[in-house]
Coordinates of C-alpha atoms and ligand atoms in Angstrom, one line a residue:
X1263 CA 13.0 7.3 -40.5
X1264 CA 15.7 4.3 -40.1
X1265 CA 13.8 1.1 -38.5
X1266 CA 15.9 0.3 -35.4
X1267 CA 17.4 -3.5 -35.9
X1268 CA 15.7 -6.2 -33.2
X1269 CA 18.6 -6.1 -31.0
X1270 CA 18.4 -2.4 -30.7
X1271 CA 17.7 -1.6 -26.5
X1272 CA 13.7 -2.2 -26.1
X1273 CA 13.1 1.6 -25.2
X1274 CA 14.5 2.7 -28.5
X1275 CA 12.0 -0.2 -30.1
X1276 CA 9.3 1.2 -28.7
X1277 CA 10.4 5.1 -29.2
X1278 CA 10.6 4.5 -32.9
X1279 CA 6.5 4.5 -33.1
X1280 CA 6.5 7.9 -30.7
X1281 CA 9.0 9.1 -32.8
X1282 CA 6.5 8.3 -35.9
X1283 CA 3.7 9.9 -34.2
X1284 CA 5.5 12.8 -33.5
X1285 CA 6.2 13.6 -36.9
X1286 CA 2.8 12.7 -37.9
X1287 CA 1.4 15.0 -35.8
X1288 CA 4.2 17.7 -36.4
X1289 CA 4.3 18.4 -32.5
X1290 CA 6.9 20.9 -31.8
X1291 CA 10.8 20.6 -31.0
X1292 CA 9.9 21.7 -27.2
X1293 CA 7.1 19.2 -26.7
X1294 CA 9.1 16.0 -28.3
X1295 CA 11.5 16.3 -26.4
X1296 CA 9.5 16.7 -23.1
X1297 CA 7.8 13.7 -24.4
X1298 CA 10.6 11.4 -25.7
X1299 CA 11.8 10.7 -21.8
X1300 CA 10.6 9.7 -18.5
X1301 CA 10.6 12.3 -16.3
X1302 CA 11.7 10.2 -12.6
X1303 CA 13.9 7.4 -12.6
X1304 CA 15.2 5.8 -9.8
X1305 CA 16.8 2.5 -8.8
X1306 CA 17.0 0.8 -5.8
X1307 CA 18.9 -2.3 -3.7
X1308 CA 16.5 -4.4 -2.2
X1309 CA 18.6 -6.5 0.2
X1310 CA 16.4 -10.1 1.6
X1311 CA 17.6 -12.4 4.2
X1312 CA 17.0 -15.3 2.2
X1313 CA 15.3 -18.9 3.5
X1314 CA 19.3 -19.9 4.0
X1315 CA 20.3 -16.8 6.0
X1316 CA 22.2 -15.2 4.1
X1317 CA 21.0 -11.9 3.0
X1318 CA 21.1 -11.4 -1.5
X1319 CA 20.7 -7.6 -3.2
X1320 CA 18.2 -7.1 -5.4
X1321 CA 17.6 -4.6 -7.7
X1322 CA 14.5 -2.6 -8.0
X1323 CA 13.1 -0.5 -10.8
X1324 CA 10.2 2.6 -10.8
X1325 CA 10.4 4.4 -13.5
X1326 CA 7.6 7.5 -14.0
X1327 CA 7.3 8.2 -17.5
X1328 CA 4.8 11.1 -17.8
X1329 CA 1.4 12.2 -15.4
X1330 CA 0.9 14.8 -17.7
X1331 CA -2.8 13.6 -17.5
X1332 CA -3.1 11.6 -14.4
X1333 CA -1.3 10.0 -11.7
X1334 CA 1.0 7.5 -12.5
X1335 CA 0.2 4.2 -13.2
X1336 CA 1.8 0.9 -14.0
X1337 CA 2.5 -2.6 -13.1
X1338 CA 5.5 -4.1 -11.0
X1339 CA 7.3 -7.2 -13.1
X1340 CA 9.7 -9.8 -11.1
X1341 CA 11.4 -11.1 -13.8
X1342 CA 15.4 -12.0 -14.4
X1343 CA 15.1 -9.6 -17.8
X1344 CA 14.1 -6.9 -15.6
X1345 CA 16.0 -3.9 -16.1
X1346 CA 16.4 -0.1 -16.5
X1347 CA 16.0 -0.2 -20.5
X1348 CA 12.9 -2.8 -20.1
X1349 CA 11.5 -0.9 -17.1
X1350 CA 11.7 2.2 -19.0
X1351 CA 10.3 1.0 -22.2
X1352 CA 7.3 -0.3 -20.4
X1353 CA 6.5 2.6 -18.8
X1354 CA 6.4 4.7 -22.2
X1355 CA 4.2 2.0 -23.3
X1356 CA 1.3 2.5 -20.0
X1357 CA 2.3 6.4 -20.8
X1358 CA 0.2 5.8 -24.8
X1359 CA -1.6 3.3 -22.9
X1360 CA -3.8 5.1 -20.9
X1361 CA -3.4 7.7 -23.3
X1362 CA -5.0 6.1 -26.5
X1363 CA -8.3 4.4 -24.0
X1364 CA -8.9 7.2 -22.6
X1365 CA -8.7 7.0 -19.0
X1366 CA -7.4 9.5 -16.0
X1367 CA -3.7 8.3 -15.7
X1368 CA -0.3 9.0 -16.8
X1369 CA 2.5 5.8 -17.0
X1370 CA 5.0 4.3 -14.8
X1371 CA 6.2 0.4 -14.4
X1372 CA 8.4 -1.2 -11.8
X1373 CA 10.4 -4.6 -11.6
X1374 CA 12.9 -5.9 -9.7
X1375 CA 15.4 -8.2 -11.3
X1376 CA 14.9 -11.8 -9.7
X1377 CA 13.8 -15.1 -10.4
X1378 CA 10.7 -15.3 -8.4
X1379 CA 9.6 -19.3 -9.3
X1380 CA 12.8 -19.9 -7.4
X1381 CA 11.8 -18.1 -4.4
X1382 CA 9.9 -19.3 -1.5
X1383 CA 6.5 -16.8 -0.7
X1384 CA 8.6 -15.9 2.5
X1385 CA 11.1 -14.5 0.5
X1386 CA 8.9 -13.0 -2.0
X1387 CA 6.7 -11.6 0.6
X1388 CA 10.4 -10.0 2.7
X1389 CA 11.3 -8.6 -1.3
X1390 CA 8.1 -7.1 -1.9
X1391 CA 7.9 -5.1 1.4
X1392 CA 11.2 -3.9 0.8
X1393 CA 11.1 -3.3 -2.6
X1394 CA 8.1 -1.0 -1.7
X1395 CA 9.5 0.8 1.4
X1396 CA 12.1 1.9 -0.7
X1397 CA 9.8 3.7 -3.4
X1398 CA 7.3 4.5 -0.9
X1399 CA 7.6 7.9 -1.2
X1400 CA 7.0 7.9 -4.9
X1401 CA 4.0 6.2 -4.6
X1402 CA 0.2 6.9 -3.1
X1403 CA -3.4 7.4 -4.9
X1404 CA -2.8 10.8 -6.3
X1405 CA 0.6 9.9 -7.2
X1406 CA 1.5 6.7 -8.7
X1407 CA -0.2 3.4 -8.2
X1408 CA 1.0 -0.3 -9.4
X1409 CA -0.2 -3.0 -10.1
X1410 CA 0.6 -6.9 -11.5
X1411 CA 2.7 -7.8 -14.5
X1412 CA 4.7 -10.7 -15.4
X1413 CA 5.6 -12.3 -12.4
X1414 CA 3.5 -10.8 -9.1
X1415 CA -0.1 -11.3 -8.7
X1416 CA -2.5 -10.2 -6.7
X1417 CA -1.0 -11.5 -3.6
X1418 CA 2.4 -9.2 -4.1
X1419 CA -0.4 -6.7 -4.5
X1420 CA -1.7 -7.4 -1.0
X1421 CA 2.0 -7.4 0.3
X1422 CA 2.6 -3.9 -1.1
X1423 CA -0.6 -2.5 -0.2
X1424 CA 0.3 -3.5 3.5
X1425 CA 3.9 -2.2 3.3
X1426 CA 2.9 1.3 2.5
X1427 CA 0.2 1.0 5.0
X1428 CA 2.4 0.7 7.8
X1429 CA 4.2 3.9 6.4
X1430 CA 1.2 5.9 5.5
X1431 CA -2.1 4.2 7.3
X1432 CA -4.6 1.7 5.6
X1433 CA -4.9 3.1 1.8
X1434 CA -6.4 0.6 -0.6
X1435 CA -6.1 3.1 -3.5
X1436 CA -2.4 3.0 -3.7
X1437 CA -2.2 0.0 -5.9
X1438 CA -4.8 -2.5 -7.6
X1439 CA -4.8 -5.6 -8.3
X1440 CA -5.5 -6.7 -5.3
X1441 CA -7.3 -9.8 -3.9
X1442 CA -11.2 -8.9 -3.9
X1443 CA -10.9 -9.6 0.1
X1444 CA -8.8 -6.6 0.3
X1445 CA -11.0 -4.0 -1.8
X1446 CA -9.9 -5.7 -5.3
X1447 CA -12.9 -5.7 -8.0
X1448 CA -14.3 -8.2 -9.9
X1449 CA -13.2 -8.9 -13.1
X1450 CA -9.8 -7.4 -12.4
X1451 CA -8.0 -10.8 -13.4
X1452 CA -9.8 -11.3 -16.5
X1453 CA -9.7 -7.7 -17.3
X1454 CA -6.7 -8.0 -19.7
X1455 CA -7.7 -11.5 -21.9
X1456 CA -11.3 -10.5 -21.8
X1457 CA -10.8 -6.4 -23.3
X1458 CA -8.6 -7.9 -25.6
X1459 CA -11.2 -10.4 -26.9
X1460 CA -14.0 -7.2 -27.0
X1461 CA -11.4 -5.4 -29.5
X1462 CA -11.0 -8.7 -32.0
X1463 CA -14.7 -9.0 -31.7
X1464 CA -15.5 -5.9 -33.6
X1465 CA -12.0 -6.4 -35.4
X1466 CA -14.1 -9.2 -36.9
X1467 CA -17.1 -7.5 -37.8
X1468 CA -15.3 -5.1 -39.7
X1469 CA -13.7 -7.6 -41.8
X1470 CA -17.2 -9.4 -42.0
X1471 CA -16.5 -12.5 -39.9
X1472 CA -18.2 -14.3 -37.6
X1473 CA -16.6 -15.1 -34.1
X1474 CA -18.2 -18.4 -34.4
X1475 CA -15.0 -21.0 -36.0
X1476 CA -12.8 -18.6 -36.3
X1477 CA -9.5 -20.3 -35.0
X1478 CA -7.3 -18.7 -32.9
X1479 CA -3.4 -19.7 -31.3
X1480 CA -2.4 -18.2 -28.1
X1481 CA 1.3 -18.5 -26.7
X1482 CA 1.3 -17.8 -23.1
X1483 CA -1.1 -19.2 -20.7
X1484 CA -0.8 -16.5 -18.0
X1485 CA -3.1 -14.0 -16.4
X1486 CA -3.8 -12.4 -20.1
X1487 CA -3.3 -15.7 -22.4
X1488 CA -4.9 -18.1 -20.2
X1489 CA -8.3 -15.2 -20.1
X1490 CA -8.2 -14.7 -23.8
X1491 CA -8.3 -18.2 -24.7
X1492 CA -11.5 -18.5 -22.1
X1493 CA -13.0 -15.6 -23.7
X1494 CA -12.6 -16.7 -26.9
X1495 CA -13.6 -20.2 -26.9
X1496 CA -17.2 -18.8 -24.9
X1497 CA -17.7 -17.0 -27.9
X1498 CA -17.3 -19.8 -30.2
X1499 CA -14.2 -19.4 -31.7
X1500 CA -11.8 -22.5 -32.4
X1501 CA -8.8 -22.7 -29.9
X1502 CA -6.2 -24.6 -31.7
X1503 CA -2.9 -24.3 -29.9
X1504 CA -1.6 -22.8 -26.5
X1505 CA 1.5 -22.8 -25.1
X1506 CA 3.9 -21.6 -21.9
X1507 CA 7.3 -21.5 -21.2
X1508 CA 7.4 -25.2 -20.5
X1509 CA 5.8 -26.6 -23.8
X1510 CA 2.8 -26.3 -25.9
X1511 CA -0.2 -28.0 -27.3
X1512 CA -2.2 -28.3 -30.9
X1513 CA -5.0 -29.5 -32.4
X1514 CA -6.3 -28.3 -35.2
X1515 CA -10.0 -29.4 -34.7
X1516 CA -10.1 -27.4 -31.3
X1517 CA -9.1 -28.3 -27.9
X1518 CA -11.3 -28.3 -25.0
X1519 CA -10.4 -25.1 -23.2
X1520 CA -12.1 -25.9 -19.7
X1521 CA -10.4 -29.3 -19.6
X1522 CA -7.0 -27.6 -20.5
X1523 CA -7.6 -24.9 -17.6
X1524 CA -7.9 -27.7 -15.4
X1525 CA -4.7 -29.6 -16.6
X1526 CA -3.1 -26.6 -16.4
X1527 CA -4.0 -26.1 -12.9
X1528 CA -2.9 -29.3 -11.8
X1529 CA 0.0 -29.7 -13.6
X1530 CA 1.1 -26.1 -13.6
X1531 CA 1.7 -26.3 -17.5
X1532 CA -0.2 -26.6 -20.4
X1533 CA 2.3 -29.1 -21.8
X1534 CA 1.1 -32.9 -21.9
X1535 CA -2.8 -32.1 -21.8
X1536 CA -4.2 -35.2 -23.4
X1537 CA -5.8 -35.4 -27.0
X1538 CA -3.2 -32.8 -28.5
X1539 CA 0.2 -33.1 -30.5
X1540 CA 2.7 -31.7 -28.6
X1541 CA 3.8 -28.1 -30.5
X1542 CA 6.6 -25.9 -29.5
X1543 CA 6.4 -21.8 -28.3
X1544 CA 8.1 -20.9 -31.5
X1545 CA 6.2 -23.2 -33.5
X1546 CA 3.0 -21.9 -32.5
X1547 CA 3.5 -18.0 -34.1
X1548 CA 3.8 -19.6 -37.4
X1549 CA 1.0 -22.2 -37.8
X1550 CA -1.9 -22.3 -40.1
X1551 CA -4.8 -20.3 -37.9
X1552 CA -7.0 -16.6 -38.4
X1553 CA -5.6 -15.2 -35.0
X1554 CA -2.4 -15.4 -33.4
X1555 CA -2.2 -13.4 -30.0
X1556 CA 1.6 -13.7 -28.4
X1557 CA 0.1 -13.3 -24.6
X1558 CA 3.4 -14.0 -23.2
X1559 CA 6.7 -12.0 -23.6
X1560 CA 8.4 -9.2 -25.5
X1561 CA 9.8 -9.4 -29.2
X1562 CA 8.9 -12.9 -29.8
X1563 CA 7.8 -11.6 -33.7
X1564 CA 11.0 -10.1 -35.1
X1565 CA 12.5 -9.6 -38.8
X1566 CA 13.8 -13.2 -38.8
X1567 CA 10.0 -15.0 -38.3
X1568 CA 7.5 -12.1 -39.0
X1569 CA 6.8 -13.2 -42.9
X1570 CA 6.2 -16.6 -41.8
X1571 CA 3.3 -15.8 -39.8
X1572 CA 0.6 -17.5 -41.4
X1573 CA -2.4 -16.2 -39.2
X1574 CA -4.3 -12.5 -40.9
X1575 CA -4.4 -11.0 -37.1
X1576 CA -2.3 -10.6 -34.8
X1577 CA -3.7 -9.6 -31.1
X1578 CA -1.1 -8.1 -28.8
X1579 CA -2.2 -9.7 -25.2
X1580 CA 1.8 -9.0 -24.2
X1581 CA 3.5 -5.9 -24.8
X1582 CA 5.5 -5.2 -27.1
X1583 CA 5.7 -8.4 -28.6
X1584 CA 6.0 -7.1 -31.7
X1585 CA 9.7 -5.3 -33.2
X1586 CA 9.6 -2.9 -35.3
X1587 CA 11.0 -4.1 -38.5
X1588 CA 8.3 -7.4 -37.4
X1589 CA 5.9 -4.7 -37.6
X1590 CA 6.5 -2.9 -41.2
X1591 CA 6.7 -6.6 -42.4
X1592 CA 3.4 -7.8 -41.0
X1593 CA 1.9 -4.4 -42.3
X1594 CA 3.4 -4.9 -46.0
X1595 CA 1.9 -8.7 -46.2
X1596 CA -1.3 -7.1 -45.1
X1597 CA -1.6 -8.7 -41.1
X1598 CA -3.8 -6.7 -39.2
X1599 CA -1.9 -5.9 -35.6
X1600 CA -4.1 -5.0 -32.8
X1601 CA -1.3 -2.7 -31.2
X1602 CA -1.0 -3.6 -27.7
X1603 CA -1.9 -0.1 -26.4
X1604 CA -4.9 -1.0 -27.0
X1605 CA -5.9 -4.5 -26.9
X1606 CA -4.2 -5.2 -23.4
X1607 CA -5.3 -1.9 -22.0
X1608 CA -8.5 -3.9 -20.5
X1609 CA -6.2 -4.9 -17.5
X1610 CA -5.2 -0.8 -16.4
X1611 CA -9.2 -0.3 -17.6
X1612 CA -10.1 -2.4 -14.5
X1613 CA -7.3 -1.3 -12.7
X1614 CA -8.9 2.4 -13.0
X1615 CA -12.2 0.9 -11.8
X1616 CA -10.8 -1.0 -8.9
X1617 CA -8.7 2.5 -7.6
X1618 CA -12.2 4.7 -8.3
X1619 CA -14.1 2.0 -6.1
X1620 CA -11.7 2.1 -3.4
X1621 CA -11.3 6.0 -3.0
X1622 CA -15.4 6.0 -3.0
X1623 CA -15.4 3.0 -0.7
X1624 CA -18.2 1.4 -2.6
X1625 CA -17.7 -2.0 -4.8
X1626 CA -19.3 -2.7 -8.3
X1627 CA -20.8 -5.9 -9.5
X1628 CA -18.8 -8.0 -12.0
X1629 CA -21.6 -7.1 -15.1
X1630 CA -20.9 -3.1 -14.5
X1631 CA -17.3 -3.5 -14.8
X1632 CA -17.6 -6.1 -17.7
X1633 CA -20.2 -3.7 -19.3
X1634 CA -18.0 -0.4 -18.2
X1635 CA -14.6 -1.9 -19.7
X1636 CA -16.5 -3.2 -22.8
X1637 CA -17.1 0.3 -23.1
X1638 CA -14.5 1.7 -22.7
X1639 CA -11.9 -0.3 -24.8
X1640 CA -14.6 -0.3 -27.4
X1641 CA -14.5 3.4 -27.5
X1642 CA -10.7 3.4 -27.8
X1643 CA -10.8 0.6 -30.8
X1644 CA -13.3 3.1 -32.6
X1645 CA -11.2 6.5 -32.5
X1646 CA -8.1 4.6 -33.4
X1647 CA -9.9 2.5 -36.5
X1648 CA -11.8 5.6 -37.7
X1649 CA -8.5 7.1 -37.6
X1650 CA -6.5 4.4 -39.7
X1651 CA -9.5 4.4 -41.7
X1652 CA -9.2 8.0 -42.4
X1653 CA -5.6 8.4 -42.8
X1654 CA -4.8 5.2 -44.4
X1655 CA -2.5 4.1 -41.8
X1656 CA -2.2 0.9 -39.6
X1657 CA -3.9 0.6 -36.5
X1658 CA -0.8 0.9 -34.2
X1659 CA 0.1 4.2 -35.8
X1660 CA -3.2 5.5 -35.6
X1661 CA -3.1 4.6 -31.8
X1662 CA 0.0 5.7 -31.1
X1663 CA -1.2 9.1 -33.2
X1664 CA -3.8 9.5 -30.6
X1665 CA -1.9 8.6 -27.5
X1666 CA 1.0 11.0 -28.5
X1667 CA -1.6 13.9 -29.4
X1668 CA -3.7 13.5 -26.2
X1669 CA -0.5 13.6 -23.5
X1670 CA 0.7 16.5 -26.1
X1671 CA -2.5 18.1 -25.5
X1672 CA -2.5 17.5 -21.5
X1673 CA 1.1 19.1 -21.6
X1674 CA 0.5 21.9 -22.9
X1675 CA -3.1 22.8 -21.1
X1676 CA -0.8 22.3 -17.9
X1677 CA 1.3 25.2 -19.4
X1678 CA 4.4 23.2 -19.3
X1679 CA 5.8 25.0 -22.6
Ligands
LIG893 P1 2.0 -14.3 -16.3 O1 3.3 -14.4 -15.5 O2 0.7 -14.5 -15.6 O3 2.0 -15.4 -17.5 C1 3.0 -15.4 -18.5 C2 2.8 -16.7 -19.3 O4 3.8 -16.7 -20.4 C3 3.0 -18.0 -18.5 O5 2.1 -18.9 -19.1 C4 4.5 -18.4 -18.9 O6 4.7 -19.7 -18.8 C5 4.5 -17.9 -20.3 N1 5.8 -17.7 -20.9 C6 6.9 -17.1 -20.3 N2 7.9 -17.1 -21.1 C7 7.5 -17.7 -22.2 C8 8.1 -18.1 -23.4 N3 9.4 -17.7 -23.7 N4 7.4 -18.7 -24.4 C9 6.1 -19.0 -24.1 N5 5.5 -18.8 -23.0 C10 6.2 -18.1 -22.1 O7 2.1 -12.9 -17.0 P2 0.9 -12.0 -17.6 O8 0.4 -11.1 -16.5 O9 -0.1 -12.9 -18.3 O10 1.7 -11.1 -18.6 C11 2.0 -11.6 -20.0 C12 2.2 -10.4 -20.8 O11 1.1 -9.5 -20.8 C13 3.4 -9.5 -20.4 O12 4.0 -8.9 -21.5 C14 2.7 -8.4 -19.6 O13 3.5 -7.2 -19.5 C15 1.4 -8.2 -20.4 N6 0.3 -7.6 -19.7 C16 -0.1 -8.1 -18.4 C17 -1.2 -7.5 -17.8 C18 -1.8 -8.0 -16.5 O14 -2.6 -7.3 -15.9 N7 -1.3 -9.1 -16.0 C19 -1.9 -6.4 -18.4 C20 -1.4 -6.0 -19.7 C21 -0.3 -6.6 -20.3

């Protein structure tokens, strides 16, 4: 099979490991196909009388990839990058997602294409409304339920959760990620850094290393970087370098990861935190460290960088950060990628957690969903590296081999061919 090039569109980029699987698993003509595309699409104009009074067009994004096993789920991005192919690719990804841990859902995303840091929250909050007004019918518990990415927090949440209220009557259920106030769980915005800190964990048993020193670079300082690097330096390991889209920071000896959250907080950067050289978002995938997590945006490793990563694993907070030919090259020079199917899945684990506790109108305390998504991530990391152990494959293809086979299985229980 031909390795699409970097610049190929991102839902061809992240069909070429389904494609993979699919042979693997020798699924049938009828069933790849019913597989290989999502089956609703729609795009919508989201028009907002901006701050200025004059009223701008936005356009908004669901796309429904497969509920073959669930309703289904997916986050919402507000990002200038956020189009149809992007959408689309991202919502194959949540499809193998919720697939390969295991958990009741099928896989959808949403965006609308905007620049929200230039937004006031009055015009944010008008978008969001909107935005979900006009997929409302889509949407609902037993349907399809978003949630945060890139860009919206739990705030949009609250807006969107409102919205459809007014449409449908008070339904907490129909998306998560919401504040705690409004039937969001515990644990819900640490879910992501924190399951992806559980996989590396036992990633480092298996290779007979102890957390304790082992140095790790994060780029992105977000909801899922900003959590891993927490997680990460409470278990001991070195911090070296972080970084956001305004700048980065280094020091090899460790920085102090509290004091940076703070900075960060203040500031609203990580750049210019005190007692670090100053180091570049580019800069940081290639310096000397054992783990380098990208926790920030799409196909930041590509041919042109990926054999001058000098780190031995690779933990996917973002998705698909990660190309293709990035990946055959990492795989050949013997980097371990933890695939993110599986080591950002800890943010639709809570996710699943939060929507269970709402329909049952009963809340959880934050150790049972820190124990439960331990669990559960866990168990995911242990079929897919039993499985690369067995076949003597890499752990993305292994989970994308049990993703693929698991929605093949639900499709075919439900009689569809
Ligand atoms: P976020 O908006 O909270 O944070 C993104 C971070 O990346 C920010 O620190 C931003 O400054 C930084 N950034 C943006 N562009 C950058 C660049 N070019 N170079 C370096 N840093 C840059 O977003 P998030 O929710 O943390 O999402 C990050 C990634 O993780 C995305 O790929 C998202 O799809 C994925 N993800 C998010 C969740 C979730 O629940 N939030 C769950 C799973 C996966």
């Amino acid at each position: 099979m031909d390795i699409p090039a970097d610049t190929a569109p991102a839902f061809d980029l992240v069909t070429y490991f389904f494609d993979k699987a699919s042979r693997q698993l020798n699924l049938s003509d009828d069933i790849h196909e019913l597989l290989r595309r999502p089956w609703r699409e729609l795009t919508v104009s989201v028009p907002v009388r901006m701050d200025s009074g004059k009223v701008h067009s936005f356009t908004g994004f669901r796309v429904q990839y497969n509920a073959a096993r669930g309703p289904y789920k997916g986050g919402v991005r507000y990002h200038p990058n956020a189009d149809m192919d992007e959408v689309r690719a991202l919502a194959a990804l949540m499809t193998w997602k919720t697939a390969v841990v295991d958990i009741p859902y099928g896989g959808a995303k949403g965006g609308v294409q905007c620049v929200p840091g230039e937004m006031s929250v009055g015009e944010r909050n008008r978008m969001t409304r909107r935005y979900t007004t006009s997929i409302a019918h889509l949407l609902g518990p037993n349907r399809d339920v978003p949630a945060p990415d890139l860009g919206t927090d739990s705030q949009t949440m609250a807006w969107m959760m409102d919205a459809y209220g007014s449409l449908y009557g008070h339904t907490p259920a129909c998306v998560t990620g919401k504040p705690i106030e409004l039937g969001g769980s515990v644990g819900r915005a640490e879910a992501p850094g924190r399951g992806a800190v559980y996989v590396l964990e036992e990633v480092l048993r298996h290779a007979e290393r102890p957390p304790k020193g082992t140095t790790i670079a994060v780029q992105g300082f977000g909801q899922v970087g900003s959590w891993i690097a927490r997680t990460a330096a409470d278990l001991g390991m070195t911090v070296v370098a972080v970084s956001d889209v305004r700048g980065g920071v280094y020091n090899p000896r460790g920085l102090d990861v509290a004091a940076l959250v703070r900075h960060n907080a203040e500031a609203g950067t990580v750049a210019g935190f005190a007692g670090a050289e100053k180091v570049s978002s580019a800069e940081i995938l290639e310096l000397g460290c054992d783990v380098l997590a990208p926790a920030a945006v799409e196909k930041v490793l590509h041919e042109k960088n990926a054999d001058r990563v000098r780190a031995k694993i690779v933990l996917e907070g973002a998705n698909h950060p990660v190309t293709p030919r990035a990946d055959a090259i990492m795989a050949e020079r013997g980097v371990t990628c933890v695939p993110d199917i599986l080591c950002n899945a800890g943010g639709v684990i809570v996710s699943y957690f939060e929507w269970a506790q709402n329909i049952q109108a009963f809340r959880w305390d934050e150790s049972r969903v820190n124990s439960e998504l331990r669990r559960t991530i866990l168990g995911g990391y242990a079929t897919v590296q039993a499985r690369a152990a067995g076949e003597g494959v890499t752990l993305r293809d292994a989970a994308f081999d049990v993703a693929v086979e698991r929605v093949a299985k639900a499709v075919q229980l439900r009689g569809f061919v």
